[in-house]
mmCIF file of C-alpha atoms in Angstrom:
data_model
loop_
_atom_site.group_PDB
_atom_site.id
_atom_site.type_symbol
_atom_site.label_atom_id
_atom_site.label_comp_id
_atom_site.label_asym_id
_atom_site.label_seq_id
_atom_site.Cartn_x
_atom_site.Cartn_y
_atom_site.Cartn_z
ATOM 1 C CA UNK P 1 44.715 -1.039 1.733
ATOM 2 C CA UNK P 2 41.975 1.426 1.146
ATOM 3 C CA UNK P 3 40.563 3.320 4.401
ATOM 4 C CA UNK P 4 38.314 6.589 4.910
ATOM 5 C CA UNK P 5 38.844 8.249 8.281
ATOM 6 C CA UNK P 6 36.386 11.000 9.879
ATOM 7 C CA UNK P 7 38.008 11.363 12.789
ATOM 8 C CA UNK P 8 34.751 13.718 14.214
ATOM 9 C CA UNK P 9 32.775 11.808 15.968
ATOM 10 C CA UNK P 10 30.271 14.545 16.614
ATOM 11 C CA UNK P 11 30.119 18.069 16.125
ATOM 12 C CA UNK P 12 27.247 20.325 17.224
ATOM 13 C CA UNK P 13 26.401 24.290 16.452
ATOM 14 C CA UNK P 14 23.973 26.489 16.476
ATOM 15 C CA UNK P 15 21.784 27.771 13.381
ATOM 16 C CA UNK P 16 23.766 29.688 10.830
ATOM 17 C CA UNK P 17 26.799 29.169 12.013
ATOM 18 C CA UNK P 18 29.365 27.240 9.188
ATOM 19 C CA UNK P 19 30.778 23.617 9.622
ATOM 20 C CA UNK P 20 33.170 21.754 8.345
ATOM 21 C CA UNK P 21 33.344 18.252 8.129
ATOM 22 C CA UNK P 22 36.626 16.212 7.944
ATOM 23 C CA UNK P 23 37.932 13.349 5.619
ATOM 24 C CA UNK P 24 41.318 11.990 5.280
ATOM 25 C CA UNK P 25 41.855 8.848 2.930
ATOM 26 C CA UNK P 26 44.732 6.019 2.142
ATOM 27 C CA UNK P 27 44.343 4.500 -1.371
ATOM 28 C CA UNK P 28 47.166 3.243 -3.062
ATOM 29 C CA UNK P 29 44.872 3.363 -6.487
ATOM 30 C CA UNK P 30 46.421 6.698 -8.818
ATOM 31 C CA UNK P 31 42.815 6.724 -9.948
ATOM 32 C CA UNK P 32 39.631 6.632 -7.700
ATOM 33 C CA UNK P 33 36.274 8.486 -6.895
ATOM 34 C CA UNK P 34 35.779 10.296 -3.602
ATOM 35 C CA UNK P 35 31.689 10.384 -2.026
ATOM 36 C CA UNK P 36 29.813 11.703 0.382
ATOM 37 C CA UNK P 37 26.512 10.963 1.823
ATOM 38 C CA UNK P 38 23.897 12.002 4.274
ATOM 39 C CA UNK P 39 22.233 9.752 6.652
ATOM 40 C CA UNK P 40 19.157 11.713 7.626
ATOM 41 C CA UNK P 41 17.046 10.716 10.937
ATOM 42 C CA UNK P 42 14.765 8.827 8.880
ATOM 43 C CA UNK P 43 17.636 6.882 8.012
ATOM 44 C CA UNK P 44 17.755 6.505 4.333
ATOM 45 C CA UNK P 45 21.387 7.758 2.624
ATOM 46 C CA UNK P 46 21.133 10.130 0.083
ATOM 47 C CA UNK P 47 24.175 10.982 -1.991
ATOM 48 C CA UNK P 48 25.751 14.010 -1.965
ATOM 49 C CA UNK P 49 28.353 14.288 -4.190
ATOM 50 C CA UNK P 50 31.147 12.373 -6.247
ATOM 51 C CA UNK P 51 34.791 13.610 -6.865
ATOM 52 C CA UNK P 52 37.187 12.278 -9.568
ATOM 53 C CA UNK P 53 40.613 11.912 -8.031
ATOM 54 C CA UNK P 54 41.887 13.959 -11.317
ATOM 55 C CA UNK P 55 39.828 16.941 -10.475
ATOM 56 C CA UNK P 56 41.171 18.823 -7.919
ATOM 57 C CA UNK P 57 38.648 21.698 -8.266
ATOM 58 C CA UNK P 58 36.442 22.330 -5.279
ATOM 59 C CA UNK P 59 32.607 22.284 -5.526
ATOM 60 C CA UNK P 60 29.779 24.497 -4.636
ATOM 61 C CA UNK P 61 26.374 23.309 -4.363
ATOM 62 C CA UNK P 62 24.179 26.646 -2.839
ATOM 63 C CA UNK P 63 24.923 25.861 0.854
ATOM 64 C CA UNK P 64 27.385 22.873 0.386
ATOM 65 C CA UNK P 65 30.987 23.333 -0.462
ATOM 66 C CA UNK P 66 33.489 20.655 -1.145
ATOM 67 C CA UNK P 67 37.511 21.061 -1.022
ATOM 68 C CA UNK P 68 39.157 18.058 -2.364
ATOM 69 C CA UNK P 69 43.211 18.056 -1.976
ATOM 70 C CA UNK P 70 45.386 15.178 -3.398
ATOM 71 C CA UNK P 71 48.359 16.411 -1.475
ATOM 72 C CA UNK P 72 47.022 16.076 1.988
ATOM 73 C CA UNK P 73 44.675 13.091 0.596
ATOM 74 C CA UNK P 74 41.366 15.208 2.176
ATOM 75 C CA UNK P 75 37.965 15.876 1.039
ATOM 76 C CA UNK P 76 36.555 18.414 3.012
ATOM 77 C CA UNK P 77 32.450 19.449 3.518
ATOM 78 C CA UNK P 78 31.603 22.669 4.344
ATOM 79 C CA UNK P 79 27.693 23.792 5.289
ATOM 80 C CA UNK P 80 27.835 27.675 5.594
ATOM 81 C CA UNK P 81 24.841 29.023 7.434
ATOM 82 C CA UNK P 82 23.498 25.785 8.884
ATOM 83 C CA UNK P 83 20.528 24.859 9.105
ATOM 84 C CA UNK P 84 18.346 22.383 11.993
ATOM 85 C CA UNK P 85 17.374 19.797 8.798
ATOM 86 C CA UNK P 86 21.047 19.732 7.892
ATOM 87 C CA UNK P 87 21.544 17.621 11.309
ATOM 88 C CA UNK P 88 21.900 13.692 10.324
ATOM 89 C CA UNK P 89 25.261 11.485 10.209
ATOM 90 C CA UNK P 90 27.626 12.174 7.247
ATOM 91 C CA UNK P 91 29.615 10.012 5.329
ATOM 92 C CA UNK P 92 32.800 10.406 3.252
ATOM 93 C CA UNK P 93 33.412 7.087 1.312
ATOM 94 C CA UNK P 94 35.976 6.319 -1.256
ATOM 95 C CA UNK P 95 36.150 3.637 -4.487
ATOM 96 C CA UNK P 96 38.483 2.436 -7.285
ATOM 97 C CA UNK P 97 37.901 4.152 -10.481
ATOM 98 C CA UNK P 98 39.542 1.120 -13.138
ATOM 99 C CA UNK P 99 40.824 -1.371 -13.582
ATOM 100 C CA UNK P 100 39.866 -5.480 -14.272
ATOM 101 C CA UNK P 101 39.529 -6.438 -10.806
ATOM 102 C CA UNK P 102 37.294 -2.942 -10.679
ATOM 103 C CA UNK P 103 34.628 -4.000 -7.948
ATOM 104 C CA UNK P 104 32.838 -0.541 -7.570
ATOM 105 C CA UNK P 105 32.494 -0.983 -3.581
ATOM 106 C CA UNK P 106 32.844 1.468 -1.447
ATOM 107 C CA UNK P 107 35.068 2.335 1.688
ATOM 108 C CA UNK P 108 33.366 3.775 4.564
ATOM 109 C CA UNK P 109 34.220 6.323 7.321
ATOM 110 C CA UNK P 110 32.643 6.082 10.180
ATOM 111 C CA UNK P 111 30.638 8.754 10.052
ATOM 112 C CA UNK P 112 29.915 12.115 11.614
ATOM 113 C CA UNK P 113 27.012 13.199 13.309
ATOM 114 C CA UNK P 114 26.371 16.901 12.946
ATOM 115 C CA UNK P 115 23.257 18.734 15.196
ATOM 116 C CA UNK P 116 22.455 22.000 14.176
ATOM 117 C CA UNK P 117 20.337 23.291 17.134
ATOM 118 C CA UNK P 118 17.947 26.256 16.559
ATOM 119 C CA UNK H 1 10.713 5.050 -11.202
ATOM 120 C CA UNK H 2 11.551 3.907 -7.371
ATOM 121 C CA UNK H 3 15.159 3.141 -8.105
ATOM 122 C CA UNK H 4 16.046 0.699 -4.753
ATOM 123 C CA UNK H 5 13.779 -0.801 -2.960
ATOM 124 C CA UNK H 6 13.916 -3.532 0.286
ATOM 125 C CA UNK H 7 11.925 -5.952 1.661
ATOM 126 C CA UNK H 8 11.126 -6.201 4.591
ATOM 127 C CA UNK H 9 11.970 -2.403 6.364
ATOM 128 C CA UNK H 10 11.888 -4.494 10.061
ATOM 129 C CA UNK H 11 12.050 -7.939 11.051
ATOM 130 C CA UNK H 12 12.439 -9.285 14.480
ATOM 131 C CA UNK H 13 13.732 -12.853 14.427
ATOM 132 C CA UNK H 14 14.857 -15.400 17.358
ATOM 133 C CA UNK H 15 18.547 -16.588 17.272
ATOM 134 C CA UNK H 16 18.996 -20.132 14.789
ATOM 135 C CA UNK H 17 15.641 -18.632 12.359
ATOM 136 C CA UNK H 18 16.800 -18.015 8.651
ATOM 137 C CA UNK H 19 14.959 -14.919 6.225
ATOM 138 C CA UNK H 20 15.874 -14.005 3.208
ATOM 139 C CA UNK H 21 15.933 -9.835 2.408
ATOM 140 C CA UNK H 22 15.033 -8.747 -1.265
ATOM 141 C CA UNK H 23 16.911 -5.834 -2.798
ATOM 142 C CA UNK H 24 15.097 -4.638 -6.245
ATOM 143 C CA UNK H 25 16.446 -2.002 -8.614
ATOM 144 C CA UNK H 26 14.924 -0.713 -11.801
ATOM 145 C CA UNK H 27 17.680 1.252 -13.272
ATOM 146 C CA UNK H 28 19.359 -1.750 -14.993
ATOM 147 C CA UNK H 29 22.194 -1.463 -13.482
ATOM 148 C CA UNK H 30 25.240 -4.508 -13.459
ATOM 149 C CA UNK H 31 26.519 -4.331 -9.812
ATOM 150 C CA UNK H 32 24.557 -4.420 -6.822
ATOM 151 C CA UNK H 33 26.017 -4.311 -3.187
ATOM 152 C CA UNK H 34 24.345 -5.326 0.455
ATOM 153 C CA UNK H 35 26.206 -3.669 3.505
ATOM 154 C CA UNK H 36 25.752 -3.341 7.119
ATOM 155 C CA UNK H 37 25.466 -0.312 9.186
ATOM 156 C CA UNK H 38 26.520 -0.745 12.877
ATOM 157 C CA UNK H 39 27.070 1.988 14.990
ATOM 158 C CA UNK H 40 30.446 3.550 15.247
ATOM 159 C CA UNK H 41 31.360 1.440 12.343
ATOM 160 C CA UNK H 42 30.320 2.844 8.642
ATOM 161 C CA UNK H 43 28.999 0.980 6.127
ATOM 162 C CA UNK H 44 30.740 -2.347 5.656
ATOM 163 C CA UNK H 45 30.099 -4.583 2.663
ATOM 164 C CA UNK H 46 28.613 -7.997 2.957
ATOM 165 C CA UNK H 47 28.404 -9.619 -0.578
ATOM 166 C CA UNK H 48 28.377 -7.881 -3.639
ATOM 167 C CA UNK H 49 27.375 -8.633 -7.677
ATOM 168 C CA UNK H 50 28.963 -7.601 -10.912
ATOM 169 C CA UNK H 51 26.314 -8.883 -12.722
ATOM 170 C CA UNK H 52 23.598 -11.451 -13.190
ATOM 171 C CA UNK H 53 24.500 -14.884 -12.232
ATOM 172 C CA UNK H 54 27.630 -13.400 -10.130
ATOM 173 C CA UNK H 55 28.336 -12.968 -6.546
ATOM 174 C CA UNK H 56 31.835 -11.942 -4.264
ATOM 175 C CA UNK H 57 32.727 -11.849 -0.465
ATOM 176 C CA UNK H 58 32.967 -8.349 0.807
ATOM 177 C CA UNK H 59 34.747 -7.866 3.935
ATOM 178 C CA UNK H 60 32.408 -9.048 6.435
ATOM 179 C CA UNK H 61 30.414 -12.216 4.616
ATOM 180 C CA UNK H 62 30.808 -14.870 7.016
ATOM 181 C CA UNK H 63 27.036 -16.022 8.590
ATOM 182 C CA UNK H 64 25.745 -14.826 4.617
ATOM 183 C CA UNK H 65 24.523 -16.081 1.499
ATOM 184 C CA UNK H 66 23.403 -14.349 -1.422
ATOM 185 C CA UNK H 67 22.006 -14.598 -5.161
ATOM 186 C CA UNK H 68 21.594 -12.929 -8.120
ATOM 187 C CA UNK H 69 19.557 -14.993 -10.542
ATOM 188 C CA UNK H 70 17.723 -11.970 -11.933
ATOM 189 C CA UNK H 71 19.754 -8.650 -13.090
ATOM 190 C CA UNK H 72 16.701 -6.713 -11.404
ATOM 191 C CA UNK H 73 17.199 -8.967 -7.666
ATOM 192 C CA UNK H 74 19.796 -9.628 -5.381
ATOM 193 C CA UNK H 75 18.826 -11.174 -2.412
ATOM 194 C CA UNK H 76 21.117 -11.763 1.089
ATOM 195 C CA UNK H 77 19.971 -14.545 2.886
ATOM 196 C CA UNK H 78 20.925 -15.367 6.795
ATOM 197 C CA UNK H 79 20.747 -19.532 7.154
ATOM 198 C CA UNK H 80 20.907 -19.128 10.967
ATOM 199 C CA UNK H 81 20.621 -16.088 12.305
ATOM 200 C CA UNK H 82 22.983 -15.029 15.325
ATOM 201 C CA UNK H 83 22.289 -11.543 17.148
ATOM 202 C CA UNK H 84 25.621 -10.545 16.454
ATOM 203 C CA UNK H 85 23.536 -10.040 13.115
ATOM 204 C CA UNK H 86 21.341 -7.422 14.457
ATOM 205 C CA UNK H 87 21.892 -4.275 12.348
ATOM 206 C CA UNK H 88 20.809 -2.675 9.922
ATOM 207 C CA UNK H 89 20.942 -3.963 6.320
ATOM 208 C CA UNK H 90 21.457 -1.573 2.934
ATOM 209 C CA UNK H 91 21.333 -2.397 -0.752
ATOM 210 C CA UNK H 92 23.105 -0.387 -3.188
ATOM 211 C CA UNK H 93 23.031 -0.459 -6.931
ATOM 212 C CA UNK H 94 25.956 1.081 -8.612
ATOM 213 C CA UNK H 95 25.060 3.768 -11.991
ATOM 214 C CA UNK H 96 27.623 3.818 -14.301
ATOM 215 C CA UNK H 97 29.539 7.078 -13.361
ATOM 216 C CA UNK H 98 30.281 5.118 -10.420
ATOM 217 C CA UNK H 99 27.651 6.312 -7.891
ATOM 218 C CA UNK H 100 25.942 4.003 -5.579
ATOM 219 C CA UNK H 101 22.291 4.557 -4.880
ATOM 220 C CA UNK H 102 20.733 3.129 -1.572
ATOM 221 C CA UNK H 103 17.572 1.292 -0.800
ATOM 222 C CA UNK H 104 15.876 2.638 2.472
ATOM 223 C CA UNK H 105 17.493 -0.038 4.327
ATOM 224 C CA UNK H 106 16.053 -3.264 6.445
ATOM 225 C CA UNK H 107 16.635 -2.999 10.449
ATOM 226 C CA UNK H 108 16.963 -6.578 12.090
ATOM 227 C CA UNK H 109 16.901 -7.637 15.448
ATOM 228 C CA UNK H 110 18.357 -11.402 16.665
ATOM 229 C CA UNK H 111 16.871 -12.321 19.724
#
């Protein structure tokens, strides 16, 4: 069975400091996408990013920073120099990539809320 | 272009009441997805559509209905709402790279 785990409940820092944000995964699949999203306040999620489980090469988006590794089954978000409107819940979710029976849904974790205070 | 939209964004109903929720996309895409969001718990998936005219049980549809007789609509329906159905309600559409985009998301309260 797939499952996601963020096993951060909530993490809180101050302004500029870096944070990393954990996610470990079970999949039995030898192909499937990797996500994460951001759960603002407001509520709304907003997507993030999306990882191919064949490419192992970590992303950088300006702040963001990404470090997927099969062999520990982890996909890793880091925010260097935080900011206060980086605080909301973040999720790390994971899919099938192929297949007949190739539903699309996604597999939540349960989410971590980060608070960047000032 | 809006991409997903919901109606209604809050609804307050008493327990044994049905509603229906509308999820619209305009991105003509084939699956569509409604989840819940409790807290502590993720996302989990209610119902979900691979296309127009099709619907699946996700992992938590019991107390659900749903339909898809328009590519464009997928609705969820609740026949008799219980307030162990209070949450908060997404719908996704899924682009074909895989991605799932989210509507702003219905909150509902059972009373």
């Amino acid at each position: 069975a797939q499952k996601v785990t963020q096993a951060q409940t909530e993490i809180s820092v101050v302004e500029k400091e870096d944070v990393t944000l954990d996610c470990v995964y079970e999949t039995r699949d030898t192909t499937y996408y990797l996500f994460w999203y951001k759960q603002p306040p407001s509520g709304e999620l907003v997507f993030l990013i999306r990882r191919n489980s064949f490419d192992e090469q970590n992303e950088i988006s300006g702040r963001y920073s990404w470090n997927f590794q099969k062999s520990t089954s982890s996909f890793n978000f880091t925010i260097t120099a935080s900011q206060v409107v980086d605080s909301a819940v973040y999720f790390c979710a994971l899919s099938e990539a192929h297949g007949s029976s190739n539903t699309g849904k996604l597999i939540f974790g349960q989410g971590t809320t980060l608070q960047v205070k000032p | 272009n809006a991409g997903v939209t919901q109606t209604p964004k809050f609804r307050v109903l008493k327990t044994g009441q049905s509603m229906t929720l509308l999820c619209a996309q305009d991105m003509n895409h084939e699956y569509m997805y409604w989840y819940r969001q409790d807290p502590g718990m993720g996302l989990r998936l209610i119902h979900y559509s691979v296309g127009e005219g099709t619907t699946a049980k996700g992992e938590v549809p019991d107390g659900y209905n749903v339909s898809r007789l328009k590519k464009q609509n997928f609705l969820l329906g609740l026949e008799s709402a219980a307030p162990s159905q209070t949450s908060v309600y997404f719908c996704a559409s899924r682009g074909p790279g895989g991605t799932q985009y989210f509507g702003p998301g219905t909150r509902l309260t059972v009373l």
